[in-house]
Coordinates of N, CA and C in Angstrom, one line a residue:
X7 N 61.2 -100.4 -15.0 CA 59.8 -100.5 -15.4 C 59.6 -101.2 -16.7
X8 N 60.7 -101.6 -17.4 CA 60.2 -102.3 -18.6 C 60.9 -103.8 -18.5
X9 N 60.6 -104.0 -17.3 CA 60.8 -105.6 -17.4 C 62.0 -106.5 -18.0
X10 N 63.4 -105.6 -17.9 CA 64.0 -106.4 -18.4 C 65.2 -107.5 -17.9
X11 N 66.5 -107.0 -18.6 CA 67.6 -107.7 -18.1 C 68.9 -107.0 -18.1
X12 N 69.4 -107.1 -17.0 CA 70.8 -106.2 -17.0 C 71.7 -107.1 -17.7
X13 N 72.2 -106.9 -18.8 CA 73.1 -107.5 -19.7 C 74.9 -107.1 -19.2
X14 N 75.1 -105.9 -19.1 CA 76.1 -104.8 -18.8 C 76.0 -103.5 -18.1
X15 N 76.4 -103.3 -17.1 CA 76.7 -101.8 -16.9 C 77.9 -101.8 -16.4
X16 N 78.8 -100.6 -16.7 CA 80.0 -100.1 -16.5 C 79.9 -98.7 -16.1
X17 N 81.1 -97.8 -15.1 CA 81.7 -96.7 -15.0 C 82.1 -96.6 -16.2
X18 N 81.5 -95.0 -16.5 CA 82.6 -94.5 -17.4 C 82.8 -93.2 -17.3
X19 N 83.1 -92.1 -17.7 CA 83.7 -90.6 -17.9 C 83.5 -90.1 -18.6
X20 N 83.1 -89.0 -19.2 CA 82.8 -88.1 -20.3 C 83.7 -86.7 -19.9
X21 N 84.6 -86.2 -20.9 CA 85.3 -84.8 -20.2 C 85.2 -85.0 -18.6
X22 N 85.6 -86.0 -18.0 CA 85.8 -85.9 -16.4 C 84.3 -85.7 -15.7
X23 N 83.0 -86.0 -16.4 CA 81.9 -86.2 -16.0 C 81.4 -87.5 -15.7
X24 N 81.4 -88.1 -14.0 CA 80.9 -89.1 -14.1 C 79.5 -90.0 -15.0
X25 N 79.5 -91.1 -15.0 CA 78.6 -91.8 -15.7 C 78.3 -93.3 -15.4
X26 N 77.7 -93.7 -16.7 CA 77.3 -95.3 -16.6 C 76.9 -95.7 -17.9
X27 N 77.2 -96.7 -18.6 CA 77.2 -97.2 -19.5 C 76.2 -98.5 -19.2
X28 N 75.3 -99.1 -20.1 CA 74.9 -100.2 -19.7 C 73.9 -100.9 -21.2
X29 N 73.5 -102.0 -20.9 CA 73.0 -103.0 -21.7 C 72.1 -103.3 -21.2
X30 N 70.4 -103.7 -22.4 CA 69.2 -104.0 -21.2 C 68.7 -105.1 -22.7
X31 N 68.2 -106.3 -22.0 CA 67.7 -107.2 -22.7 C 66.0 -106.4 -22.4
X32 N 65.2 -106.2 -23.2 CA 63.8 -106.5 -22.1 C 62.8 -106.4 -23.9
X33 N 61.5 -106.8 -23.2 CA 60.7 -107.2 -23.9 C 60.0 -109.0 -24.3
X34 N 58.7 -109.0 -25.0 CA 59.1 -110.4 -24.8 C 59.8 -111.2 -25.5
X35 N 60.1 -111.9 -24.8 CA 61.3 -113.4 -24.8 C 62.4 -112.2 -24.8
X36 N 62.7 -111.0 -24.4 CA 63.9 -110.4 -24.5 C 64.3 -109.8 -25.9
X37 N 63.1 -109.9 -26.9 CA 63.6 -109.9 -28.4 C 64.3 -108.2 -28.3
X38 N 64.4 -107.1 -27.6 CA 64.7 -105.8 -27.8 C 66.1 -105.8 -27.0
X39 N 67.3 -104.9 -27.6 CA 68.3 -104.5 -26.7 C 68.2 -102.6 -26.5
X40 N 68.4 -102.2 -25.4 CA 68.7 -100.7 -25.0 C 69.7 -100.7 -24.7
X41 N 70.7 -100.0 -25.2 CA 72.2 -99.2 -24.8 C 71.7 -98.1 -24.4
X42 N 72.6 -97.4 -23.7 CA 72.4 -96.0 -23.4 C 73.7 -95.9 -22.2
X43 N 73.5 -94.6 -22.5 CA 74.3 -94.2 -20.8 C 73.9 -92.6 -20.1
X44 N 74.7 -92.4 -19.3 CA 73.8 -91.4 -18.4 C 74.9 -91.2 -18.0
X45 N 75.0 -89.4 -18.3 CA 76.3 -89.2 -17.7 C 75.6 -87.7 -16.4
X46 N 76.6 -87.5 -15.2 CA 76.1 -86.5 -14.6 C 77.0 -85.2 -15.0
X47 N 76.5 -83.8 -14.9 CA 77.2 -83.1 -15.2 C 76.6 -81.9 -13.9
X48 N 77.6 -82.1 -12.8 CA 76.8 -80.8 -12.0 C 75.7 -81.8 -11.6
X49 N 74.4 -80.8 -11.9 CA 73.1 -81.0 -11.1 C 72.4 -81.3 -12.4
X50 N 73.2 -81.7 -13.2 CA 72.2 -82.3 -14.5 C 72.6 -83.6 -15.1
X51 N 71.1 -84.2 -15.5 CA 71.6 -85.6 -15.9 C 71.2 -85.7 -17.2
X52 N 72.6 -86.5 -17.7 CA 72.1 -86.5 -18.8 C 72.0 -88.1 -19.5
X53 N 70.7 -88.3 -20.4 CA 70.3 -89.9 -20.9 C 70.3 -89.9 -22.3
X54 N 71.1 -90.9 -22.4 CA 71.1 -91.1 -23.9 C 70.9 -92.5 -24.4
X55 N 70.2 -93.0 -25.0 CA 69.7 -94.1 -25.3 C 69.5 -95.0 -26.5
X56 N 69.8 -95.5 -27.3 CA 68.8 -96.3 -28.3 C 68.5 -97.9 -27.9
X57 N 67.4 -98.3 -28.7 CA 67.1 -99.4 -28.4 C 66.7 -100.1 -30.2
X58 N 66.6 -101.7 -30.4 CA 66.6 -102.1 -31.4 C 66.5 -103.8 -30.9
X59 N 65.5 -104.4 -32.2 CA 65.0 -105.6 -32.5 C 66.5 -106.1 -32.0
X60 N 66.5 -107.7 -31.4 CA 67.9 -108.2 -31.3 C 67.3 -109.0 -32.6
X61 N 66.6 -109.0 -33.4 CA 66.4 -110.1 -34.5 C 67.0 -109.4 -36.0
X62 N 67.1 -108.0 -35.8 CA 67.3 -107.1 -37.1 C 69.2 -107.1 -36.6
X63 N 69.2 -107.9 -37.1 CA 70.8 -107.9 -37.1 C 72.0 -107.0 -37.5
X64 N 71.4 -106.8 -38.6 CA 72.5 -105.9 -39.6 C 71.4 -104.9 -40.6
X65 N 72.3 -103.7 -40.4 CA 71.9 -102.1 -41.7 C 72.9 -102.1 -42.4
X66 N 72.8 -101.4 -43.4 CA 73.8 -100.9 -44.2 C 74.6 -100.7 -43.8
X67 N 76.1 -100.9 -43.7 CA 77.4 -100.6 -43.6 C 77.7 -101.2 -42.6
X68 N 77.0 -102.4 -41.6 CA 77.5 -102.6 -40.3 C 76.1 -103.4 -39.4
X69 N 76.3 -103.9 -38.0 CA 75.3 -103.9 -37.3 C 75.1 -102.6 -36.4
X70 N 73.3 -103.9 -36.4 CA 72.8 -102.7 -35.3 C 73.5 -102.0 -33.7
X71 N 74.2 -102.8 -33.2 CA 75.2 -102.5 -32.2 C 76.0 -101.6 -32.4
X72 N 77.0 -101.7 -33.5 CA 77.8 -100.8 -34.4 C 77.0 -99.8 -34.5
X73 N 75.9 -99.6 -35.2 CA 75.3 -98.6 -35.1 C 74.8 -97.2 -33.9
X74 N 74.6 -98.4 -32.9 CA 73.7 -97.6 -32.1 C 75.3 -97.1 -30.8
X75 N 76.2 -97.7 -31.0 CA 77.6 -96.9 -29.9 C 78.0 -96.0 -31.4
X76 N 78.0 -96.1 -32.0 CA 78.2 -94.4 -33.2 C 77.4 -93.5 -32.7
X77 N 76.1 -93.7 -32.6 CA 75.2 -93.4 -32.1 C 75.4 -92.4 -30.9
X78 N 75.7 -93.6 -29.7 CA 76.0 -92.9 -28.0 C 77.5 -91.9 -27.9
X79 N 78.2 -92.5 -29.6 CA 79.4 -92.0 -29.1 C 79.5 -90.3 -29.7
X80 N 78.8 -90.5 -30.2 CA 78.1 -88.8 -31.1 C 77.8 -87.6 -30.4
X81 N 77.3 -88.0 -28.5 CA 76.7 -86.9 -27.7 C 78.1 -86.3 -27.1
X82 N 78.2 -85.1 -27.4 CA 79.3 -84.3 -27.1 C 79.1 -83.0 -25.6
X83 N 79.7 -83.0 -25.1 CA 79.1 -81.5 -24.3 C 80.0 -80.7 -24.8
X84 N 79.1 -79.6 -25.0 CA 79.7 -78.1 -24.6 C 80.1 -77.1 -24.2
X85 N 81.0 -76.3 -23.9 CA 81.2 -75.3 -22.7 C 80.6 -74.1 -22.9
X86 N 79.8 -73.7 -22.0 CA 79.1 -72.6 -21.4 C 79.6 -71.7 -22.5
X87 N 78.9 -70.7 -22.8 CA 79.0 -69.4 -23.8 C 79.4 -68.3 -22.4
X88 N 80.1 -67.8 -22.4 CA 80.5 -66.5 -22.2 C 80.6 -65.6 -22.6
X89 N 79.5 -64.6 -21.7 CA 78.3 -63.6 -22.2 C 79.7 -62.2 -22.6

């Protein structure tokens, strides 16, 4: 729905949880990139996302890319609490 461009997507695995990894050009002339991925766990899905200007190149310490897989690589699951 947002009009864009499949750049990348890949299989990937989290703790033995299928998934997908992927890259989205969209906006106009393509000026925005979305990373994200989507892992399944069970009967639950889970989306994780950022998105950013492809013109804002670089933040403090690094680029925006750099940034935003610190970012994806940050979402951890947890194991169930046992009552």
């Amino acid at each position: 729905g947002i009009n864009g461009r499949l750049l990348e997507e890949k299989e990937i695995t989290l703790d033995g949880h299928p998934g997908r990894s992927y890259r989205i050009e969209y906006g106009t002339d393509y000026g925005f990139l979305l990373v994200g991925r989507n892992i399944v766990v069970g009967q639950r899905l889970y989306i994780v996302s950022t998105t950013y200007r492809k013109s804002a190149l670089a933040v403090a310490g690094g680029s925006y890319e750099a940034w935003a897989l610190k970012f994806l690589d940050s979402f951890k699951l947890t194991k169930p609490k046992v009552p």
